[in-house]
PDB file of C-alpha atoms in Angstrom:
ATOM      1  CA  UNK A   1       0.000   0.000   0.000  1.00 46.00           C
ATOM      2  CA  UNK A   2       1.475   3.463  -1.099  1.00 50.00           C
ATOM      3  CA  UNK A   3       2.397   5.643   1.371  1.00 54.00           C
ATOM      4  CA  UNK A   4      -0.281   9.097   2.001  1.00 56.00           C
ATOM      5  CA  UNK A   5       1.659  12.351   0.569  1.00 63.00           C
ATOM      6  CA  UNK A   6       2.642  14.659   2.988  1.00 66.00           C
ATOM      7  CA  UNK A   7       1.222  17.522   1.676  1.00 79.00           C
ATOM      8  CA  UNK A   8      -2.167  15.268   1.406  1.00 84.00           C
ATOM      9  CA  UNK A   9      -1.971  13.556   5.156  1.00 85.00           C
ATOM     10  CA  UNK A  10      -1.120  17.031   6.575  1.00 84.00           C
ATOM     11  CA  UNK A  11      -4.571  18.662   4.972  1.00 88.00           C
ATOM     12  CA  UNK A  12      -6.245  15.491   6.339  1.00 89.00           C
ATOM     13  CA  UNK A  13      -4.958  15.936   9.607  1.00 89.00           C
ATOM     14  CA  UNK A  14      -5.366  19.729   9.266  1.00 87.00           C
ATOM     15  CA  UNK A  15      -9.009  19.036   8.651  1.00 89.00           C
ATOM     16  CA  UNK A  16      -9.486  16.393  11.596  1.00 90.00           C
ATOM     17  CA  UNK A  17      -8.219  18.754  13.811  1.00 85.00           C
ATOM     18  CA  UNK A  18     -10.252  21.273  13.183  1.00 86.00           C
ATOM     19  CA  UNK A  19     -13.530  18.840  13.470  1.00 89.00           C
ATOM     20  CA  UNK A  20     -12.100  18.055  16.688  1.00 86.00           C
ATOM     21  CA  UNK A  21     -11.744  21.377  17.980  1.00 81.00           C
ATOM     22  CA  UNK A  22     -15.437  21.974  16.752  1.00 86.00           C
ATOM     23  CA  UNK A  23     -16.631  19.290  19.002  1.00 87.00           C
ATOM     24  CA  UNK A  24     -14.716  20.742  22.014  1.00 79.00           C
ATOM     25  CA  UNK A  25     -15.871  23.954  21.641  1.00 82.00           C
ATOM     26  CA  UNK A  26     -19.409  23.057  22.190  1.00 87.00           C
ATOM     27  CA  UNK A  27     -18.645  20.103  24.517  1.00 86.00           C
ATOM     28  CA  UNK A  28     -19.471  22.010  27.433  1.00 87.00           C
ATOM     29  CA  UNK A  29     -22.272  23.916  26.077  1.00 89.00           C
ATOM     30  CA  UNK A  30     -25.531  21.030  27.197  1.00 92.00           C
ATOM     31  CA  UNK A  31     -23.687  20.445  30.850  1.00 91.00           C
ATOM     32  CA  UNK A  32     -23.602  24.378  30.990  1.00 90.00           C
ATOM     33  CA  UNK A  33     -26.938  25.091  29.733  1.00 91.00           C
ATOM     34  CA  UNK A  34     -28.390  22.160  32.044  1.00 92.00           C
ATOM     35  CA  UNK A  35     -26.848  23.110  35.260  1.00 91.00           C
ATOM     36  CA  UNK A  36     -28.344  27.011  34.489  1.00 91.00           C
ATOM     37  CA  UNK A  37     -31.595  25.078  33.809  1.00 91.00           C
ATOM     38  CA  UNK A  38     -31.704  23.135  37.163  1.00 89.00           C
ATOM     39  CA  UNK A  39     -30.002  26.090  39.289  1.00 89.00           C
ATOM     40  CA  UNK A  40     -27.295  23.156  40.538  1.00 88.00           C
ATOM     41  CA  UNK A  41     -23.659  22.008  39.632  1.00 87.00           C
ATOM     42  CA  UNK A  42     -24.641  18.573  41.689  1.00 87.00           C
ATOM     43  CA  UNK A  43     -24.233  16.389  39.005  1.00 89.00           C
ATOM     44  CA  UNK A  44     -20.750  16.953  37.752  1.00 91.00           C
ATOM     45  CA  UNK A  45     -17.926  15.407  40.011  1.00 92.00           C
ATOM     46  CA  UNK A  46     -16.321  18.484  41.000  1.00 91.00           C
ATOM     47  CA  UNK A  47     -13.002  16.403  41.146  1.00 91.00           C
ATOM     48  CA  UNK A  48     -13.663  15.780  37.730  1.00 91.00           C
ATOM     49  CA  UNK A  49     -13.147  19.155  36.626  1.00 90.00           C
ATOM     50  CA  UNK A  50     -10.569  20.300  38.598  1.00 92.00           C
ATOM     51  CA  UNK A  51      -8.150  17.474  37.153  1.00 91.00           C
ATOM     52  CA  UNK A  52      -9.455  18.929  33.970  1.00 88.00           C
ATOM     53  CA  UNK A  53      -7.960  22.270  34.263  1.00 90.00           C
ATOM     54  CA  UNK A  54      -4.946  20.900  35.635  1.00 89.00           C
ATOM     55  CA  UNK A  55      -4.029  18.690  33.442  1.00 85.00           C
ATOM     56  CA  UNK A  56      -5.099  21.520  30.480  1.00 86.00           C
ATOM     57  CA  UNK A  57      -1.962  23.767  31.853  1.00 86.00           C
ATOM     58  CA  UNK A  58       0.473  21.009  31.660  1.00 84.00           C
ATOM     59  CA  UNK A  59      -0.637  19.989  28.072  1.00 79.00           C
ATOM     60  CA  UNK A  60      -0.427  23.469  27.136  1.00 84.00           C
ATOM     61  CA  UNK A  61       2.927  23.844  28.296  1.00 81.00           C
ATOM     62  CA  UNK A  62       4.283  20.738  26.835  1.00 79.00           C
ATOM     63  CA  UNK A  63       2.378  21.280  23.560  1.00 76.00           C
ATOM     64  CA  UNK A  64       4.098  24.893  23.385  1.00 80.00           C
ATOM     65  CA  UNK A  65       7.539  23.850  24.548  1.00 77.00           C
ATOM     66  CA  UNK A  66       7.398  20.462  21.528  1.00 70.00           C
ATOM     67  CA  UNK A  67       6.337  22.916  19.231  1.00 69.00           C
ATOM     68  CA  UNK A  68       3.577  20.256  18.883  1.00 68.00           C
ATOM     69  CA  UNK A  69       0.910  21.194  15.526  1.00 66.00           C
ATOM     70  CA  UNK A  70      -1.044  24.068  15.965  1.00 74.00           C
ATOM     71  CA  UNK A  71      -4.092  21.987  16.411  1.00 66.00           C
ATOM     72  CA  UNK A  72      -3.176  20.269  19.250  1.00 69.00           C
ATOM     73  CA  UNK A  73      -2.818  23.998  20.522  1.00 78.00           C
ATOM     74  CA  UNK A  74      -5.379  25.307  19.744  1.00 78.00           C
ATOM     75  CA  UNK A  75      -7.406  22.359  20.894  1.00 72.00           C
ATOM     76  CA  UNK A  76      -5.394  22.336  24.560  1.00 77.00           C
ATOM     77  CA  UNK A  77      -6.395  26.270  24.825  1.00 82.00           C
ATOM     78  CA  UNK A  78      -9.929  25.751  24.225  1.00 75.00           C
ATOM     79  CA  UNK A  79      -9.976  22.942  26.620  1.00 77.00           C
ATOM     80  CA  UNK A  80      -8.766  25.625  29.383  1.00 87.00           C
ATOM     81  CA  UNK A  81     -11.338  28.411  28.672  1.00 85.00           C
ATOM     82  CA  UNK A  82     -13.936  26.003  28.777  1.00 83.00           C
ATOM     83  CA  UNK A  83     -13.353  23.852  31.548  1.00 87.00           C
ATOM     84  CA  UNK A  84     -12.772  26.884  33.849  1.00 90.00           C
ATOM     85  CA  UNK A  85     -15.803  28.220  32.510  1.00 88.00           C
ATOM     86  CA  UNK A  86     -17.426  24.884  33.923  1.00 89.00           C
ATOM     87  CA  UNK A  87     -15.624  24.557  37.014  1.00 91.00           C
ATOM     88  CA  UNK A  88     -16.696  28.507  38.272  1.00 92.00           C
ATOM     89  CA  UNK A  89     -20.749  27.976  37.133  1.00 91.00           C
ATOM     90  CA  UNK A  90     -20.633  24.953  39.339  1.00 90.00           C
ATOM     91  CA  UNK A  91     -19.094  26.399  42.736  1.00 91.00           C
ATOM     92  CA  UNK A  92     -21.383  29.432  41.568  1.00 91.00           C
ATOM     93  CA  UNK A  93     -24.007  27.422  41.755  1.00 90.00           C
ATOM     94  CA  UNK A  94     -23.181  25.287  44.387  1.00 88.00           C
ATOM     95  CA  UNK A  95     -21.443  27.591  47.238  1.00 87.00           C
ATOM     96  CA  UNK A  96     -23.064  31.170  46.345  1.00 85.00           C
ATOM     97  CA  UNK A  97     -26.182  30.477  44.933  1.00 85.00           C
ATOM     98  CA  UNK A  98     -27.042  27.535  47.606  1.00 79.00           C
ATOM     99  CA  UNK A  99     -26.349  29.796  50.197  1.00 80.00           C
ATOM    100  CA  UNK A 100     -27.999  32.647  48.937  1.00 76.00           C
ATOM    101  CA  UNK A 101     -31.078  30.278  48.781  1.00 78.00           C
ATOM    102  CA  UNK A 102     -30.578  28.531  51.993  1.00 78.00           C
ATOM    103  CA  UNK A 103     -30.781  32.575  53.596  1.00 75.00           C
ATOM    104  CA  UNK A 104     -33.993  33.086  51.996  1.00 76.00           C
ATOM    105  CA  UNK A 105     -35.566  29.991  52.604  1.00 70.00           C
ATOM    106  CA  UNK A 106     -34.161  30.494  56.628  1.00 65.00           C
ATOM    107  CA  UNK A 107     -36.084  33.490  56.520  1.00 58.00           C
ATOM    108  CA  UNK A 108     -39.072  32.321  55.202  1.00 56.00           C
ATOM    109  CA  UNK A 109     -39.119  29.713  57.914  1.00 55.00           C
ATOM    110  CA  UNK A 110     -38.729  32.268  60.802  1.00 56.00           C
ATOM    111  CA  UNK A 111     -41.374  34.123  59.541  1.00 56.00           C
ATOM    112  CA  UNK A 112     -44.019  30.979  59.228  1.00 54.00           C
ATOM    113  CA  UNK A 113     -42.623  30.160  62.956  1.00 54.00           C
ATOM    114  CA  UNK A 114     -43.557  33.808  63.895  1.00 56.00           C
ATOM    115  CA  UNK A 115     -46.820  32.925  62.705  1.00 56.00           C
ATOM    116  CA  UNK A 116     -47.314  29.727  64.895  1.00 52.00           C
ATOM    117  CA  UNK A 117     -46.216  31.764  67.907  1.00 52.00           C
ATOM    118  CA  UNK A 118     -48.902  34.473  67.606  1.00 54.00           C
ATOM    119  CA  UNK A 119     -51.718  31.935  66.485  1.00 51.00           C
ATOM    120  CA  UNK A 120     -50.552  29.842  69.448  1.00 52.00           C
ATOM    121  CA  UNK A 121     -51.249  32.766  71.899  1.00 52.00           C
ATOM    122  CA  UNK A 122     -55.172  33.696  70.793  1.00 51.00           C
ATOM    123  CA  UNK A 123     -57.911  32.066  72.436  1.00 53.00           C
ATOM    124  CA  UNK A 124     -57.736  28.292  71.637  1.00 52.00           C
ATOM    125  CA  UNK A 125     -61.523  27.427  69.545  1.00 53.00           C
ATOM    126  CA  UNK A 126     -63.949  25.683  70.753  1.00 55.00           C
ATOM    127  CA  UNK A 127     -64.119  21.464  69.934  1.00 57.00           C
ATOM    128  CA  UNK A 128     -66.355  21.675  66.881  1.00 59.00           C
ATOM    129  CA  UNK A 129     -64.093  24.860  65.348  1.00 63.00           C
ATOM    130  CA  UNK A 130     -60.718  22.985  66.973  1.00 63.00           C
ATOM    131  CA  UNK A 131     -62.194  20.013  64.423  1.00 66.00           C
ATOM    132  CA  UNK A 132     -63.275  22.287  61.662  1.00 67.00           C
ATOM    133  CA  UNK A 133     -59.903  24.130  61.676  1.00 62.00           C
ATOM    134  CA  UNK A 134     -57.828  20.601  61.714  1.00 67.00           C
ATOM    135  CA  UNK A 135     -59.919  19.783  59.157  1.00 69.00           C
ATOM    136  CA  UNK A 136     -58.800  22.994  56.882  1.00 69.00           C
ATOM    137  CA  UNK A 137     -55.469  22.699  57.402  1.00 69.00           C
ATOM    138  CA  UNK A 138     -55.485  18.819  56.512  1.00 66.00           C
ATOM    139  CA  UNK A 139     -56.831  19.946  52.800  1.00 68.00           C
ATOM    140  CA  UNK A 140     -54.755  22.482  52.624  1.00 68.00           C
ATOM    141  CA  UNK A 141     -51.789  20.529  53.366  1.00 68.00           C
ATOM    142  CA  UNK A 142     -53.345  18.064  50.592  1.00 65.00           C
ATOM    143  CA  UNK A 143     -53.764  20.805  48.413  1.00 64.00           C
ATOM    144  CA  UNK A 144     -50.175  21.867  48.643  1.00 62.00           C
ATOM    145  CA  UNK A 145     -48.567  18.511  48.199  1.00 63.00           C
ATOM    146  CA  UNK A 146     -51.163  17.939  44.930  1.00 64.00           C
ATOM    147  CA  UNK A 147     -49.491  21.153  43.445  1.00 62.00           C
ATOM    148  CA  UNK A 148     -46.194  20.117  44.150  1.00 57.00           C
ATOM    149  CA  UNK A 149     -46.102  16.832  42.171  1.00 61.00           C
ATOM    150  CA  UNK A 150     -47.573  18.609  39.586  1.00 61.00           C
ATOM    151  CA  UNK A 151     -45.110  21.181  39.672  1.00 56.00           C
ATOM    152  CA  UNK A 152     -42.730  18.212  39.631  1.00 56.00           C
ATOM    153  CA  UNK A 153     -44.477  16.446  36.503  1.00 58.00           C
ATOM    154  CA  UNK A 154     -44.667  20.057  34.602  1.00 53.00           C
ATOM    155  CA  UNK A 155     -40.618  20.008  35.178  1.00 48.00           C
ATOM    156  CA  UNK A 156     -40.118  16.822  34.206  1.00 51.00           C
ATOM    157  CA  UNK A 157     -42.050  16.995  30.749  1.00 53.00           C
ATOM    158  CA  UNK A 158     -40.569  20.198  30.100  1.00 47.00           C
ATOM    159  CA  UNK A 159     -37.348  18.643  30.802  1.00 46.00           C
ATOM    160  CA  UNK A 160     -37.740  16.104  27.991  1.00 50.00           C
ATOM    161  CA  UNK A 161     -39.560  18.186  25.693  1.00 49.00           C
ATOM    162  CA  UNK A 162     -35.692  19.637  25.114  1.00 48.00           C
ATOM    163  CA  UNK A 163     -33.786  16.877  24.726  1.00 49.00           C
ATOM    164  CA  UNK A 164     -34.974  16.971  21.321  1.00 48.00           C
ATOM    165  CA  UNK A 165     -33.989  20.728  21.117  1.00 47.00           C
ATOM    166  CA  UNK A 166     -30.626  20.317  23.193  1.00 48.00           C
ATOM    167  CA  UNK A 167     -29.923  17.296  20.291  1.00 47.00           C
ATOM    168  CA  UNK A 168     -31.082  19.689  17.321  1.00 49.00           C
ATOM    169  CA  UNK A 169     -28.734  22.781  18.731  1.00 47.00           C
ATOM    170  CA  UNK A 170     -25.372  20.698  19.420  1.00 47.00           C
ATOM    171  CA  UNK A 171     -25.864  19.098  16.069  1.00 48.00           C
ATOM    172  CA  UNK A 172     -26.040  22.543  13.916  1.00 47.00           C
ATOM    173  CA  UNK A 173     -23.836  24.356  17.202  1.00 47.00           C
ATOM    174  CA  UNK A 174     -20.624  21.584  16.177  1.00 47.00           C
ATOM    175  CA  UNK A 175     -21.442  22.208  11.904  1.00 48.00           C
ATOM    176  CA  UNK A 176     -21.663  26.080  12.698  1.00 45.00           C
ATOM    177  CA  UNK A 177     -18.593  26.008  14.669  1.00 48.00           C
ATOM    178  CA  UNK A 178     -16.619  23.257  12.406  1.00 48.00           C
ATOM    179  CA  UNK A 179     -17.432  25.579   9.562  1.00 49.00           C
ATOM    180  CA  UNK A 180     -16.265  28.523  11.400  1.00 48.00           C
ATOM    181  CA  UNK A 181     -13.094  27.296  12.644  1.00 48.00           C
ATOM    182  CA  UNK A 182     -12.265  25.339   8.847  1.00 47.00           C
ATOM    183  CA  UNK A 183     -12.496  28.819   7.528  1.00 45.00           C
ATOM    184  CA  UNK A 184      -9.994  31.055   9.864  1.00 48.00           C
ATOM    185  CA  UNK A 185      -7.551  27.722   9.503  1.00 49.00           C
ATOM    186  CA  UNK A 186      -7.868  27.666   5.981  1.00 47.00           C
ATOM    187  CA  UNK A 187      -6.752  31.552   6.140  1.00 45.00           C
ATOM    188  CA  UNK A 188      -3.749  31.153   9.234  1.00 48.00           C
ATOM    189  CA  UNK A 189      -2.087  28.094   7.128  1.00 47.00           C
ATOM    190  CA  UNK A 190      -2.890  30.476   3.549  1.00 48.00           C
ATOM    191  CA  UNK A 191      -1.282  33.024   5.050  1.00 45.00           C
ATOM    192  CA  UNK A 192       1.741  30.667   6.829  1.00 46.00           C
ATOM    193  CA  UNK A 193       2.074  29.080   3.300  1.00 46.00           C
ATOM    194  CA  UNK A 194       2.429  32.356   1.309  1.00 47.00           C
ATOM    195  CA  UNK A 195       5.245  33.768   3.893  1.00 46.00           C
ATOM    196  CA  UNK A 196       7.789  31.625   5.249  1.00 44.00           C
ATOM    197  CA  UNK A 197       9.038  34.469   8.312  1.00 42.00           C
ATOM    198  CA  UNK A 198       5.156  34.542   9.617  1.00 38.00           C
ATOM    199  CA  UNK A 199       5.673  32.588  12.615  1.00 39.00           C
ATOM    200  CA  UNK A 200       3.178  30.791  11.834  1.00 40.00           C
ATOM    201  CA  UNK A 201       4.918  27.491  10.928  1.00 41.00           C
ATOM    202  CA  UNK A 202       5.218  24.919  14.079  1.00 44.00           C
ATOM    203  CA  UNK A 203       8.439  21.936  14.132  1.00 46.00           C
ATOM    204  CA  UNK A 204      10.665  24.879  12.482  1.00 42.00           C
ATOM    205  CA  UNK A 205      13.466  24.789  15.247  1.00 44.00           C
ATOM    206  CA  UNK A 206      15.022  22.200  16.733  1.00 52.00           C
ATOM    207  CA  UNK A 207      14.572  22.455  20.731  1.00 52.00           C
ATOM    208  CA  UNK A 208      17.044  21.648  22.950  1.00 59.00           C
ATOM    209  CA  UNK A 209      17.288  18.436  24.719  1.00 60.00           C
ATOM    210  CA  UNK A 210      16.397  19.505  27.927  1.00 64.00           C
ATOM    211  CA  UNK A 211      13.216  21.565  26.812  1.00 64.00           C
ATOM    212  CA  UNK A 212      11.957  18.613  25.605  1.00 70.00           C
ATOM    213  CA  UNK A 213      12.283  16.115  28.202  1.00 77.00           C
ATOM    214  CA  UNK A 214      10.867  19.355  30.484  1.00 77.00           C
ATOM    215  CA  UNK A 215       8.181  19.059  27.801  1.00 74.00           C
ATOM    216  CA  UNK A 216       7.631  15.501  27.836  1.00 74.00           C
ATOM    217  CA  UNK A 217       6.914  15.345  31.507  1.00 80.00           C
ATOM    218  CA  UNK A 218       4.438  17.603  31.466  1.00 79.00           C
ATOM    219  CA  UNK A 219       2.944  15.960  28.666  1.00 74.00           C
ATOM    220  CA  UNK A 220       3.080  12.816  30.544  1.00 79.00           C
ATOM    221  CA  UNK A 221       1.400  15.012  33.493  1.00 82.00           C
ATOM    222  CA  UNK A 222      -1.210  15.818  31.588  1.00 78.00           C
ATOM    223  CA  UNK A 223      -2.161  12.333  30.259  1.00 79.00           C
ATOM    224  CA  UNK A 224      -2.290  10.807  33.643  1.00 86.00           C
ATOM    225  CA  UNK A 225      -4.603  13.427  34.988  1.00 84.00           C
ATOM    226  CA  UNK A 226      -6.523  13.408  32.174  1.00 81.00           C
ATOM    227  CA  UNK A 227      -7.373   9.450  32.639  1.00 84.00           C
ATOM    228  CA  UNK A 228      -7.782   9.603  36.294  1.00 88.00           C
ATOM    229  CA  UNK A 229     -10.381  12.977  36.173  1.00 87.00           C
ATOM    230  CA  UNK A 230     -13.039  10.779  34.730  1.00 89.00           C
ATOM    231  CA  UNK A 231     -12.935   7.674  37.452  1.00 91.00           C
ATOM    232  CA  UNK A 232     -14.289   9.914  40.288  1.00 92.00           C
ATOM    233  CA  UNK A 233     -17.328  10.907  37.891  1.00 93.00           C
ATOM    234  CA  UNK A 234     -17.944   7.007  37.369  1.00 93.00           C
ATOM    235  CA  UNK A 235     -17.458   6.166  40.880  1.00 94.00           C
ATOM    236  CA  UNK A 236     -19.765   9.203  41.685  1.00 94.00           C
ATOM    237  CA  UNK A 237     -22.647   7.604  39.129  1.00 94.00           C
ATOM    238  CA  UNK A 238     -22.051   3.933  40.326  1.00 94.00           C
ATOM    239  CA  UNK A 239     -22.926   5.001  44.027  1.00 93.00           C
ATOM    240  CA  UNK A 240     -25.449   7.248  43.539  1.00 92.00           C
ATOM    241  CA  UNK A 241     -26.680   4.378  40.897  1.00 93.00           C
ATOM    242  CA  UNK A 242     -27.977   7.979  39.127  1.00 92.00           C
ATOM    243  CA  UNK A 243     -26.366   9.959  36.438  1.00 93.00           C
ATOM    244  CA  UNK A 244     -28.788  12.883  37.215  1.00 91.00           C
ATOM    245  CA  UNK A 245     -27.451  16.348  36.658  1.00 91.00           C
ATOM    246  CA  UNK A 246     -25.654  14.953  34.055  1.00 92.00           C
ATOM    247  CA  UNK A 247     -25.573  15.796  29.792  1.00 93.00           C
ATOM    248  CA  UNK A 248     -25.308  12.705  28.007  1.00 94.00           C
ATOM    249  CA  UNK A 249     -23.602  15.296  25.049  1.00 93.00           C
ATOM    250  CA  UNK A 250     -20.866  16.082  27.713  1.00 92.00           C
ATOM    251  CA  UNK A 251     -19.335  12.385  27.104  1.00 93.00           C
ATOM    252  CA  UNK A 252     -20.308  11.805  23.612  1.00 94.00           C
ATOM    253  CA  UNK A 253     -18.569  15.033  21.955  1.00 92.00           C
ATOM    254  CA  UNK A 254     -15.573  14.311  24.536  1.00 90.00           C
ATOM    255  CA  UNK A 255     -15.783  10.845  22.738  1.00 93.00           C
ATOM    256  CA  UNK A 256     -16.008  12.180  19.651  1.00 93.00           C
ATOM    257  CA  UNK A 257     -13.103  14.661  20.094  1.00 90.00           C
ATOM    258  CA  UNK A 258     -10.666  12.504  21.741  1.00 91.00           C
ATOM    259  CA  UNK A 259     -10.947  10.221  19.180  1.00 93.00           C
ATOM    260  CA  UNK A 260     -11.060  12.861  16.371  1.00 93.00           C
ATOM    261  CA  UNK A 261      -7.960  14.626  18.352  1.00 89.00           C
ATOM    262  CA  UNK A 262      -5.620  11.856  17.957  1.00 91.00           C
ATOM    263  CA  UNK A 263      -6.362  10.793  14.226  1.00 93.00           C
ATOM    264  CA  UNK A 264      -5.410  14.498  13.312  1.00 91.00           C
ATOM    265  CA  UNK A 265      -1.956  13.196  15.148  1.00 90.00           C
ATOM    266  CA  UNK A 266      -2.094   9.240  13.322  1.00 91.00           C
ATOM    267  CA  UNK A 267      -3.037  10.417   9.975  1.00 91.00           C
ATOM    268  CA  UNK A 268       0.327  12.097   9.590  1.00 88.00           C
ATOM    269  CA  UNK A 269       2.284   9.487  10.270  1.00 87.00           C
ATOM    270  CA  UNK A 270       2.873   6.297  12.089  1.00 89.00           C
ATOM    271  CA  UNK A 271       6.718   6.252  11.868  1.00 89.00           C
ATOM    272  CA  UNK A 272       8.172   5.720  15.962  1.00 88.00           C
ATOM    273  CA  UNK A 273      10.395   8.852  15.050  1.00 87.00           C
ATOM    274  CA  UNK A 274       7.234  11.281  14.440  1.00 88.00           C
ATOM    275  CA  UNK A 275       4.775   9.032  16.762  1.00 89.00           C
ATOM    276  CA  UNK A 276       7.684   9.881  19.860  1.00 86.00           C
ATOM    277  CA  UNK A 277       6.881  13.224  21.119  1.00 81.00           C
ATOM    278  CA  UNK A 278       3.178  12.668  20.719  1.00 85.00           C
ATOM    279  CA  UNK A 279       2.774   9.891  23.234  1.00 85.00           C
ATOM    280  CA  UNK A 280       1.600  11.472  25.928  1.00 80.00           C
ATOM    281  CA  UNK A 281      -0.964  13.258  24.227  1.00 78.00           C
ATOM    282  CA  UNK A 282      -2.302  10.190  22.406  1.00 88.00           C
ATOM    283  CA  UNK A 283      -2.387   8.097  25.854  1.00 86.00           C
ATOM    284  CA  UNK A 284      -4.395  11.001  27.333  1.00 82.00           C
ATOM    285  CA  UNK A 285      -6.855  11.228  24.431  1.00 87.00           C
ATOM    286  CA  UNK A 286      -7.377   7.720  23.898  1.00 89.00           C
ATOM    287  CA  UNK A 287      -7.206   5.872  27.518  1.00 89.00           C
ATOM    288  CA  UNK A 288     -10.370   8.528  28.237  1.00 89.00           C
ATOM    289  CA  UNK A 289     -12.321   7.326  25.269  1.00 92.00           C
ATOM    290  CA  UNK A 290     -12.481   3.436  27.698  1.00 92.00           C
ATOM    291  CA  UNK A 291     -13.974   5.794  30.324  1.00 92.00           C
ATOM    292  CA  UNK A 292     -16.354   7.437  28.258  1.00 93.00           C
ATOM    293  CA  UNK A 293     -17.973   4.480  27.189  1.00 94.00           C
ATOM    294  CA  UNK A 294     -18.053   3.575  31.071  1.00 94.00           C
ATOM    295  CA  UNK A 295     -19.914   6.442  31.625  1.00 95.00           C
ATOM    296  CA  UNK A 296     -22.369   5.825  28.615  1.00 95.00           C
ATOM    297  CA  UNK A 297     -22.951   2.686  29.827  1.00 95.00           C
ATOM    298  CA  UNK A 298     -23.914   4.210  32.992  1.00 95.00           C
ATOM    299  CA  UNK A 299     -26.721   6.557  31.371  1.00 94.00           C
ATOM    300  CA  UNK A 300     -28.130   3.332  29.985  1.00 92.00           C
ATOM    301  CA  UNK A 301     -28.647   1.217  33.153  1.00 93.00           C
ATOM    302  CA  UNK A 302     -29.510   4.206  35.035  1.00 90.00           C
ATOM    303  CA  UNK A 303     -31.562   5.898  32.920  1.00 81.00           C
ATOM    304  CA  UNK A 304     -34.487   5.018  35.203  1.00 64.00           C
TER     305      UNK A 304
END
């Protein structure tokens, strides 16, 4: 089988990458747009996320410092912006807003108490009104609890009435954004192509062996944290036997960008020389994608 051209496997790649960093632009978008929905950042391990950032800085640094291509960059920057964008809406929503909410229900309850007090203190009823009054507050309390599960139902069919929606706007949000993203790479490598001193071009220099050892560790950094973020997530579903408070399209476009993420790297080339400084990166795309499919797994058997 004849080998792929360069010039042809590095527009492939070129053009995986930037599907990839389509899907991980949006990733985020259905767990963000859910947790605003429900008012709670319960269901994402927060664990999770802070691994997530961490391990973004290392792979950053080590993708910078390899002079790694400038998909894997750009992909490793977006990965930052919006897992930190993640990370604050849930300790927004689970440290602020909770105890913003906690206040006002506190208060609400003091005042209801300050109501039993000064009821407590008028002249108690006679036995027929004593029964007639019990007998109010018994439908009332019926009353209440009747428009609470209905409450509950209304939330719950207007909850599924969007999956449909939430499906419909990550679909057109990842073409929108792939077709977006093709078209300022198609200008940055136009523009690296037509002038040589840009800056542009990535592997140009040699770097020196200690930078890239340096580099390789935090590669290697990144990878591991990267596979471990996801086990307390599983671990969190499995006991909880739930995945509540959780977007199914959170784990599906990671699945879909890992896996796009480290063709972009494959398609190049599969020589050990090329494949060498990529390792880490692969390992911590690929080892995830086993987790993901955990976690998918999960939404099945739980789904009730």
């Amino acid at each position: 089988m004849d080998a792929v051209p360069e010039s042809t496997a590095q527009l492939l790649s070129n053009a995986i990458g930037y599907l990839s960093l389509a899907c991980w632009v949006v990733v985020m978008f259905p767990q963000i747009l859910l947790n605003y929905r429900r008012k709670s950042g319960e269901g994402v391990n927060l664990l999770m996320m802070i691994a997530w950032v961490l391990g973004d800085i290392f792979n950053i640094a080590g993708a910078l410092m390899q002079d790694l291509v400038l998909s894997t960059i750009l992909i490793g920057s977006y990965y930052l912006l919006v897992d930190s964008t993640l990370l604050s809406q849930t300790l927004y929503y689970r440290l602020v807003y909770k105890a913003h909410r906690t206040k006002t229900q506190g208060g609400a309850g003091t005042d209801e108490e300050g109501q039993l007090l000064d009821s407590s203190s008028e002249p108690q009823p006679a036995a027929g009104e004593q029964q007639q009054h019990e007998q109010q507050q018994h439908e009332q309390q019926s009353n209440q609890s009747e428009q609470g599960e209905q409450q509950q139902e209304e939330v719950t069919a207007w909850y599924h009435s969007h999956q449909l929606a939430d499906f419909i706007g990550v679909v057109l949000s990842v073409a929108s954004v792939g077709c977006l993203v093709v078209m300022i790479g198609a200008l940055v490598f136009g523009h690296a192509a037509n002038n040589d001193d840009s800056g542009l071009k990535l592997n140009s220099t040699k770097r020196e062996p200690n930078v890239q050892l340096v580099a390789q560790v935090m590669g290697t950094i990144s990878a591991i944290v990267y596979i471990m973020s996801y086990v307390p997530q599983a671990l969190q579903n499995h006991r909880r036997k739930s995945c509540d408070g959780l977007s199914i399209w959170l784990f599906l476009l990671s699945l879909m960008g890992n896996t796009t993420y480290a063709l972009a790297i494959l398609v190049v080339s599969l020589s050990p020389e090329y494949l060498a400084p990529y390792v880490p990166w692969l390992l911590g795309a690929l080892v995830p994608c086993l987790i993901h499919i955990v976690i998918l797994y999960q939404f099945k058997i739980y789904r009730h």
